[in-house]
Amino acid sequence: MQASTEAMEPELTARHLDREGGLQSLVWELIDRLGEDPARDGLVDTPDRVERSLKSLTSGYHKNPAELLRGALFDVEYDEMVLVKDIELYSLCEHHLLPFFGTAHVPYLPQGKVIGLSKVARVVDVYSRRLQVQERLTTEIAEAIEQAINPAGVAVVIEARHLCMMMRGVQKQESSTMTSCMKGSFRNPETRNEFLSLIQKQSS
């Protein structure tokens, strides 16, 4: 169903023209090309809603994780494992722009500095609020923490479910994907196993 500007009410035509050149105009055209009427009552405000939604879901592009961490570093003599687990994450698959969501577990072994606990979760948010693949997301979180405090080791494990597999393609609703990045001391089997046993106990 093609919606021509001649057929639209004057107010709707003006609102559409105001969007030209911006994200809302692209959404308006997408709705039209999918065979719907973007001037229909239920859709007329959809371009605005989609624009605000996408800006929120990709807000990580406008945040600097290094600056975020720099303001929350503390000198300590603690050198045992710090583990922030069950960090909820929501992201968009860069291949289909469909969501994937799950949890991240982030441990590290400090060497003189620790990070404010909430900042670990915020780093996960910064990188997940971008167009992503889970593998890169996992590595980026680990590297940001490694660069910020030079720990003896840092690791990230993410378990997520991808709507691009659940809603389309193979349509496997119960599938999930696990990725991990182990750096420094977490490449040592003893340290790695200690971490994995901690998150497995929680999950059981």
PDB file of C-alpha atoms in Angstrom:
ATOM      1  CA  MET A   1       0.000   0.000   0.000  1.00  0.00           C
ATOM      2  CA  GLN A   2       1.674   3.180  -1.172  1.00  0.00           C
ATOM      3  CA  ALA A   3       0.743   6.398   0.627  1.00  0.00           C
ATOM      4  CA  SER A   4       1.194   9.430  -1.624  1.00  0.00           C
ATOM      5  CA  THR A   5       1.541  12.900  -0.150  1.00  0.00           C
ATOM      6  CA  GLU A   6      -1.423  14.013  -2.250  1.00  0.00           C
ATOM      7  CA  ALA A   7      -3.690  11.576  -0.419  1.00  0.00           C
ATOM      8  CA  MET A   8      -2.542  12.644   3.048  1.00  0.00           C
ATOM      9  CA  GLU A   9      -4.233  15.225   5.152  1.00  0.00           C
ATOM     10  CA  PRO A  10      -2.376  18.581   5.065  1.00  0.00           C
ATOM     11  CA  GLU A  11      -1.239  18.239   8.680  1.00  0.00           C
ATOM     12  CA  LEU A  12       0.166  14.764   8.079  1.00  0.00           C
ATOM     13  CA  THR A  13       1.873  15.893   4.887  1.00  0.00           C
ATOM     14  CA  ALA A  14       3.590  18.701   6.790  1.00  0.00           C
ATOM     15  CA  ARG A  15       4.716  16.319   9.520  1.00  0.00           C
ATOM     16  CA  HIS A  16       6.149  13.963   6.921  1.00  0.00           C
ATOM     17  CA  LEU A  17       7.973  16.752   5.113  1.00  0.00           C
ATOM     18  CA  ASP A  18       9.429  17.955   8.422  1.00  0.00           C
ATOM     19  CA  ARG A  19      11.104  14.565   8.741  1.00  0.00           C
ATOM     20  CA  GLU A  20      12.853  14.719   5.371  1.00  0.00           C
ATOM     21  CA  GLY A  21      16.572  14.169   5.639  1.00  0.00           C
ATOM     22  CA  GLY A  22      16.359  12.645   9.107  1.00  0.00           C
ATOM     23  CA  LEU A  23      15.872   9.287  10.741  1.00  0.00           C
ATOM     24  CA  GLN A  24      12.112   9.750  10.985  1.00  0.00           C
ATOM     25  CA  SER A  25      11.885  10.164   7.225  1.00  0.00           C
ATOM     26  CA  LEU A  26      13.724   6.867   6.754  1.00  0.00           C
ATOM     27  CA  VAL A  27      11.336   5.094   9.129  1.00  0.00           C
ATOM     28  CA  TRP A  28       8.351   6.635   7.341  1.00  0.00           C
ATOM     29  CA  GLU A  29       9.690   5.346   4.010  1.00  0.00           C
ATOM     30  CA  LEU A  30      10.448   1.912   5.509  1.00  0.00           C
ATOM     31  CA  ILE A  31       6.869   1.549   6.729  1.00  0.00           C
ATOM     32  CA  ASP A  32       5.625   2.567   3.284  1.00  0.00           C
ATOM     33  CA  ARG A  33       7.929   0.110   1.491  1.00  0.00           C
ATOM     34  CA  LEU A  34       6.806  -2.716   3.775  1.00  0.00           C
ATOM     35  CA  GLY A  35       3.313  -2.196   2.359  1.00  0.00           C
ATOM     36  CA  GLU A  36       1.729  -0.280   5.212  1.00  0.00           C
ATOM     37  CA  ASP A  37       0.243   3.186   5.317  1.00  0.00           C
ATOM     38  CA  PRO A  38       2.530   5.417   7.423  1.00  0.00           C
ATOM     39  CA  ALA A  39      -0.290   7.958   7.704  1.00  0.00           C
ATOM     40  CA  ARG A  40      -2.554   5.431   9.417  1.00  0.00           C
ATOM     41  CA  ASP A  41      -3.612   6.442  12.921  1.00  0.00           C
ATOM     42  CA  GLY A  42      -1.597   3.736  14.674  1.00  0.00           C
ATOM     43  CA  LEU A  43       1.544   4.446  12.653  1.00  0.00           C
ATOM     44  CA  VAL A  44       1.615   8.192  12.196  1.00  0.00           C
ATOM     45  CA  ASP A  45       3.740   8.750  15.329  1.00  0.00           C
ATOM     46  CA  THR A  46       5.815   5.599  14.857  1.00  0.00           C
ATOM     47  CA  PRO A  47       8.755   7.363  13.120  1.00  0.00           C
ATOM     48  CA  ASP A  48       9.181   9.634  16.133  1.00  0.00           C
ATOM     49  CA  ARG A  49       8.944   6.720  18.570  1.00  0.00           C
ATOM     50  CA  VAL A  50      11.400   4.619  16.562  1.00  0.00           C
ATOM     51  CA  GLU A  51      13.886   7.475  16.390  1.00  0.00           C
ATOM     52  CA  ARG A  52      13.816   7.955  20.161  1.00  0.00           C
ATOM     53  CA  SER A  53      14.020   4.209  20.724  1.00  0.00           C
ATOM     54  CA  LEU A  54      17.001   3.711  18.399  1.00  0.00           C
ATOM     55  CA  LYS A  55      18.856   6.673  19.887  1.00  0.00           C
ATOM     56  CA  SER A  56      18.457   5.108  23.326  1.00  0.00           C
ATOM     57  CA  LEU A  57      19.471   1.642  22.137  1.00  0.00           C
ATOM     58  CA  THR A  58      22.616   3.013  20.467  1.00  0.00           C
ATOM     59  CA  SER A  59      23.506   5.609  23.109  1.00  0.00           C
ATOM     60  CA  GLY A  60      26.787   3.806  23.783  1.00  0.00           C
ATOM     61  CA  TYR A  61      28.339   5.477  20.737  1.00  0.00           C
ATOM     62  CA  HIS A  62      28.232   8.772  22.607  1.00  0.00           C
ATOM     63  CA  LYS A  63      29.880   7.524  25.798  1.00  0.00           C
ATOM     64  CA  ASN A  64      33.560   6.971  26.473  1.00  0.00           C
ATOM     65  CA  PRO A  65      34.186   3.911  28.674  1.00  0.00           C
ATOM     66  CA  ALA A  66      37.708   5.065  29.533  1.00  0.00           C
ATOM     67  CA  GLU A  67      36.407   8.349  30.935  1.00  0.00           C
ATOM     68  CA  LEU A  68      33.628   6.503  32.734  1.00  0.00           C
ATOM     69  CA  LEU A  69      36.116   4.247  34.517  1.00  0.00           C
ATOM     70  CA  ARG A  70      38.674   6.980  35.154  1.00  0.00           C
ATOM     71  CA  GLY A  71      36.314   8.649  37.589  1.00  0.00           C
ATOM     72  CA  ALA A  72      35.776   5.527  39.695  1.00  0.00           C
ATOM     73  CA  LEU A  73      39.206   4.034  40.395  1.00  0.00           C
ATOM     74  CA  PHE A  74      40.305   3.410  43.970  1.00  0.00           C
ATOM     75  CA  ASP A  75      43.655   2.415  45.462  1.00  0.00           C
ATOM     76  CA  VAL A  76      43.416  -0.751  47.562  1.00  0.00           C
ATOM     77  CA  GLU A  77      45.661  -3.536  48.791  1.00  0.00           C
ATOM     78  CA  TYR A  78      43.079  -6.201  47.942  1.00  0.00           C
ATOM     79  CA  ASP A  79      44.304  -8.761  45.400  1.00  0.00           C
ATOM     80  CA  GLU A  80      41.624 -11.473  45.438  1.00  0.00           C
ATOM     81  CA  MET A  81      38.957 -11.933  42.815  1.00  0.00           C
ATOM     82  CA  VAL A  82      36.286  -9.276  42.361  1.00  0.00           C
ATOM     83  CA  LEU A  83      33.263 -10.687  40.549  1.00  0.00           C
ATOM     84  CA  VAL A  84      30.254  -8.714  39.351  1.00  0.00           C
ATOM     85  CA  LYS A  85      27.782 -11.257  38.032  1.00  0.00           C
ATOM     86  CA  ASP A  86      24.318 -11.355  36.499  1.00  0.00           C
ATOM     87  CA  ILE A  87      24.677  -7.988  34.786  1.00  0.00           C
ATOM     88  CA  GLU A  88      21.657  -7.659  32.523  1.00  0.00           C
ATOM     89  CA  LEU A  89      22.445  -6.567  28.991  1.00  0.00           C
ATOM     90  CA  TYR A  90      20.380  -5.646  25.959  1.00  0.00           C
ATOM     91  CA  SER A  91      21.892  -5.024  22.555  1.00  0.00           C
ATOM     92  CA  LEU A  92      21.108  -4.979  18.832  1.00  0.00           C
ATOM     93  CA  CYS A  93      22.581  -7.547  16.470  1.00  0.00           C
ATOM     94  CA  GLU A  94      24.413  -5.639  13.761  1.00  0.00           C
ATOM     95  CA  HIS A  95      23.414  -8.172  11.105  1.00  0.00           C
ATOM     96  CA  HIS A  96      19.631  -7.883  11.410  1.00  0.00           C
ATOM     97  CA  LEU A  97      19.084  -4.993  13.867  1.00  0.00           C
ATOM     98  CA  LEU A  98      17.160  -7.398  16.082  1.00  0.00           C
ATOM     99  CA  PRO A  99      17.716  -7.507  19.849  1.00  0.00           C
ATOM    100  CA  PHE A 100      19.808  -9.956  21.787  1.00  0.00           C
ATOM    101  CA  PHE A 101      19.722 -10.015  25.555  1.00  0.00           C
ATOM    102  CA  GLY A 102      21.170 -11.898  28.474  1.00  0.00           C
ATOM    103  CA  THR A 103      23.640 -11.589  31.328  1.00  0.00           C
ATOM    104  CA  ALA A 104      27.312 -10.841  31.706  1.00  0.00           C
ATOM    105  CA  HIS A 105      29.672 -12.031  34.449  1.00  0.00           C
ATOM    106  CA  VAL A 106      32.802  -9.909  34.918  1.00  0.00           C
ATOM    107  CA  PRO A 107      35.609 -10.886  37.338  1.00  0.00           C
ATOM    108  CA  TYR A 108      39.036  -9.334  37.715  1.00  0.00           C
ATOM    109  CA  LEU A 109      42.090  -9.675  39.949  1.00  0.00           C
ATOM    110  CA  PRO A 110      43.187  -6.199  41.099  1.00  0.00           C
ATOM    111  CA  GLN A 111      46.782  -5.036  41.312  1.00  0.00           C
ATOM    112  CA  GLY A 112      46.525  -1.976  43.545  1.00  0.00           C
ATOM    113  CA  LYS A 113      43.339  -0.534  42.031  1.00  0.00           C
ATOM    114  CA  VAL A 114      39.668  -1.495  41.955  1.00  0.00           C
ATOM    115  CA  ILE A 115      36.724  -0.111  40.020  1.00  0.00           C
ATOM    116  CA  GLY A 116      33.537   1.180  41.608  1.00  0.00           C
ATOM    117  CA  LEU A 117      31.168  -1.780  41.321  1.00  0.00           C
ATOM    118  CA  SER A 118      28.419   0.068  39.471  1.00  0.00           C
ATOM    119  CA  LYS A 119      30.928   1.188  36.839  1.00  0.00           C
ATOM    120  CA  VAL A 120      31.513  -2.406  35.765  1.00  0.00           C
ATOM    121  CA  ALA A 121      27.829  -2.669  34.917  1.00  0.00           C
ATOM    122  CA  ARG A 122      27.966   0.708  33.173  1.00  0.00           C
ATOM    123  CA  VAL A 123      30.834  -0.446  30.968  1.00  0.00           C
ATOM    124  CA  VAL A 124      28.681  -3.399  29.923  1.00  0.00           C
ATOM    125  CA  ASP A 125      25.906  -0.935  29.064  1.00  0.00           C
ATOM    126  CA  VAL A 126      28.195   1.358  27.058  1.00  0.00           C
ATOM    127  CA  TYR A 127      29.312  -1.424  24.735  1.00  0.00           C
ATOM    128  CA  SER A 128      25.982  -3.236  24.555  1.00  0.00           C
ATOM    129  CA  ARG A 129      24.171  -0.019  23.561  1.00  0.00           C
ATOM    130  CA  ARG A 130      25.785  -0.198  20.138  1.00  0.00           C
ATOM    131  CA  LEU A 131      25.259  -2.352  17.052  1.00  0.00           C
ATOM    132  CA  GLN A 132      27.074  -5.488  18.118  1.00  0.00           C
ATOM    133  CA  VAL A 133      28.015  -9.093  17.729  1.00  0.00           C
ATOM    134  CA  GLN A 134      28.257 -10.960  21.005  1.00  0.00           C
ATOM    135  CA  GLU A 135      31.841 -12.054  20.415  1.00  0.00           C
ATOM    136  CA  ARG A 136      33.136  -8.502  20.007  1.00  0.00           C
ATOM    137  CA  LEU A 137      31.026  -7.218  22.886  1.00  0.00           C
ATOM    138  CA  THR A 138      32.642  -9.781  25.189  1.00  0.00           C
ATOM    139  CA  THR A 139      36.163  -8.755  24.208  1.00  0.00           C
ATOM    140  CA  GLU A 140      35.512  -5.006  24.342  1.00  0.00           C
ATOM    141  CA  ILE A 141      34.296  -5.157  27.946  1.00  0.00           C
ATOM    142  CA  ALA A 142      37.368  -7.123  29.032  1.00  0.00           C
ATOM    143  CA  GLU A 143      39.784  -4.815  27.199  1.00  0.00           C
ATOM    144  CA  ALA A 144      38.228  -1.670  28.681  1.00  0.00           C
ATOM    145  CA  ILE A 145      38.772  -2.947  32.217  1.00  0.00           C
ATOM    146  CA  GLU A 146      42.248  -4.203  31.394  1.00  0.00           C
ATOM    147  CA  GLN A 147      43.284  -0.813  30.028  1.00  0.00           C
ATOM    148  CA  ALA A 148      41.750   1.081  32.955  1.00  0.00           C
ATOM    149  CA  ILE A 149      43.412  -0.685  35.891  1.00  0.00           C
ATOM    150  CA  ASN A 150      45.958  -3.153  34.484  1.00  0.00           C
ATOM    151  CA  PRO A 151      44.684  -6.023  36.656  1.00  0.00           C
ATOM    152  CA  ALA A 152      46.495  -9.318  37.077  1.00  0.00           C
ATOM    153  CA  GLY A 153      43.629 -10.784  35.100  1.00  0.00           C
ATOM    154  CA  VAL A 154      40.156 -10.012  33.817  1.00  0.00           C
ATOM    155  CA  ALA A 155      37.471 -12.156  32.240  1.00  0.00           C
ATOM    156  CA  VAL A 156      34.023 -11.762  30.745  1.00  0.00           C
ATOM    157  CA  VAL A 157      31.410 -14.443  30.141  1.00  0.00           C
ATOM    158  CA  ILE A 158      28.168 -13.562  28.368  1.00  0.00           C
ATOM    159  CA  GLU A 159      25.151 -15.788  27.868  1.00  0.00           C
ATOM    160  CA  ALA A 160      22.540 -14.308  25.552  1.00  0.00           C
ATOM    161  CA  ARG A 161      19.504 -15.161  23.471  1.00  0.00           C
ATOM    162  CA  HIS A 162      19.252 -13.723  19.969  1.00  0.00           C
ATOM    163  CA  LEU A 163      15.943 -12.830  18.365  1.00  0.00           C
ATOM    164  CA  CYS A 164      17.555 -13.196  14.944  1.00  0.00           C
ATOM    165  CA  MET A 165      17.685 -16.937  15.735  1.00  0.00           C
ATOM    166  CA  MET A 166      14.418 -17.111  17.656  1.00  0.00           C
ATOM    167  CA  MET A 167      12.082 -15.101  15.405  1.00  0.00           C
ATOM    168  CA  ARG A 168      13.586 -15.739  11.966  1.00  0.00           C
ATOM    169  CA  GLY A 169      16.024 -18.110  10.284  1.00  0.00           C
ATOM    170  CA  VAL A 170      16.272 -21.371  12.217  1.00  0.00           C
ATOM    171  CA  GLN A 171      13.641 -20.204  14.753  1.00  0.00           C
ATOM    172  CA  LYS A 172      15.129 -22.039  17.733  1.00  0.00           C
ATOM    173  CA  GLN A 173      13.416 -20.400  20.703  1.00  0.00           C
ATOM    174  CA  GLU A 174      15.342 -22.234  23.417  1.00  0.00           C
ATOM    175  CA  SER A 175      18.828 -21.632  22.059  1.00  0.00           C
ATOM    176  CA  SER A 176      21.346 -19.394  23.767  1.00  0.00           C
ATOM    177  CA  THR A 177      24.920 -18.375  22.982  1.00  0.00           C
ATOM    178  CA  MET A 178      27.824 -18.255  25.427  1.00  0.00           C
ATOM    179  CA  THR A 179      31.032 -16.336  24.794  1.00  0.00           C
ATOM    180  CA  SER A 180      34.057 -15.771  26.972  1.00  0.00           C
ATOM    181  CA  CYS A 181      37.215 -13.704  27.047  1.00  0.00           C
ATOM    182  CA  MET A 182      39.969 -14.665  29.490  1.00  0.00           C
ATOM    183  CA  LYS A 183      42.972 -12.408  30.023  1.00  0.00           C
ATOM    184  CA  GLY A 184      46.026 -12.544  32.261  1.00  0.00           C
ATOM    185  CA  SER A 185      45.640 -14.833  35.284  1.00  0.00           C
ATOM    186  CA  PHE A 186      42.286 -16.108  34.035  1.00  0.00           C
ATOM    187  CA  ARG A 187      44.174 -18.088  31.403  1.00  0.00           C
ATOM    188  CA  ASN A 188      45.485 -20.110  34.333  1.00  0.00           C
ATOM    189  CA  PRO A 189      43.220 -23.182  34.660  1.00  0.00           C
ATOM    190  CA  GLU A 190      42.960 -22.874  38.449  1.00  0.00           C
ATOM    191  CA  THR A 191      41.822 -19.237  38.377  1.00  0.00           C
ATOM    192  CA  ARG A 192      39.526 -19.809  35.420  1.00  0.00           C
ATOM    193  CA  ASN A 193      37.907 -22.814  37.087  1.00  0.00           C
ATOM    194  CA  GLU A 194      37.381 -20.880  40.327  1.00  0.00           C
ATOM    195  CA  PHE A 195      35.529 -18.181  38.388  1.00  0.00           C
ATOM    196  CA  LEU A 196      33.456 -20.623  36.359  1.00  0.00           C
ATOM    197  CA  SER A 197      32.500 -22.588  39.462  1.00  0.00           C
ATOM    198  CA  LEU A 198      31.237 -19.395  41.107  1.00  0.00           C
ATOM    199  CA  ILE A 199      28.897 -18.510  38.259  1.00  0.00           C
ATOM    200  CA  GLN A 200      27.782 -22.137  37.864  1.00  0.00           C
ATOM    201  CA  LYS A 201      26.787 -22.290  41.560  1.00  0.00           C
ATOM    202  CA  GLN A 202      24.725 -19.183  41.072  1.00  0.00           C
ATOM    203  CA  SER A 203      22.998 -20.561  37.992  1.00  0.00           C
ATOM    204  CA  SER A 204      22.129 -23.945  39.514  1.00  0.00           C
TER     205      SER A 204
END
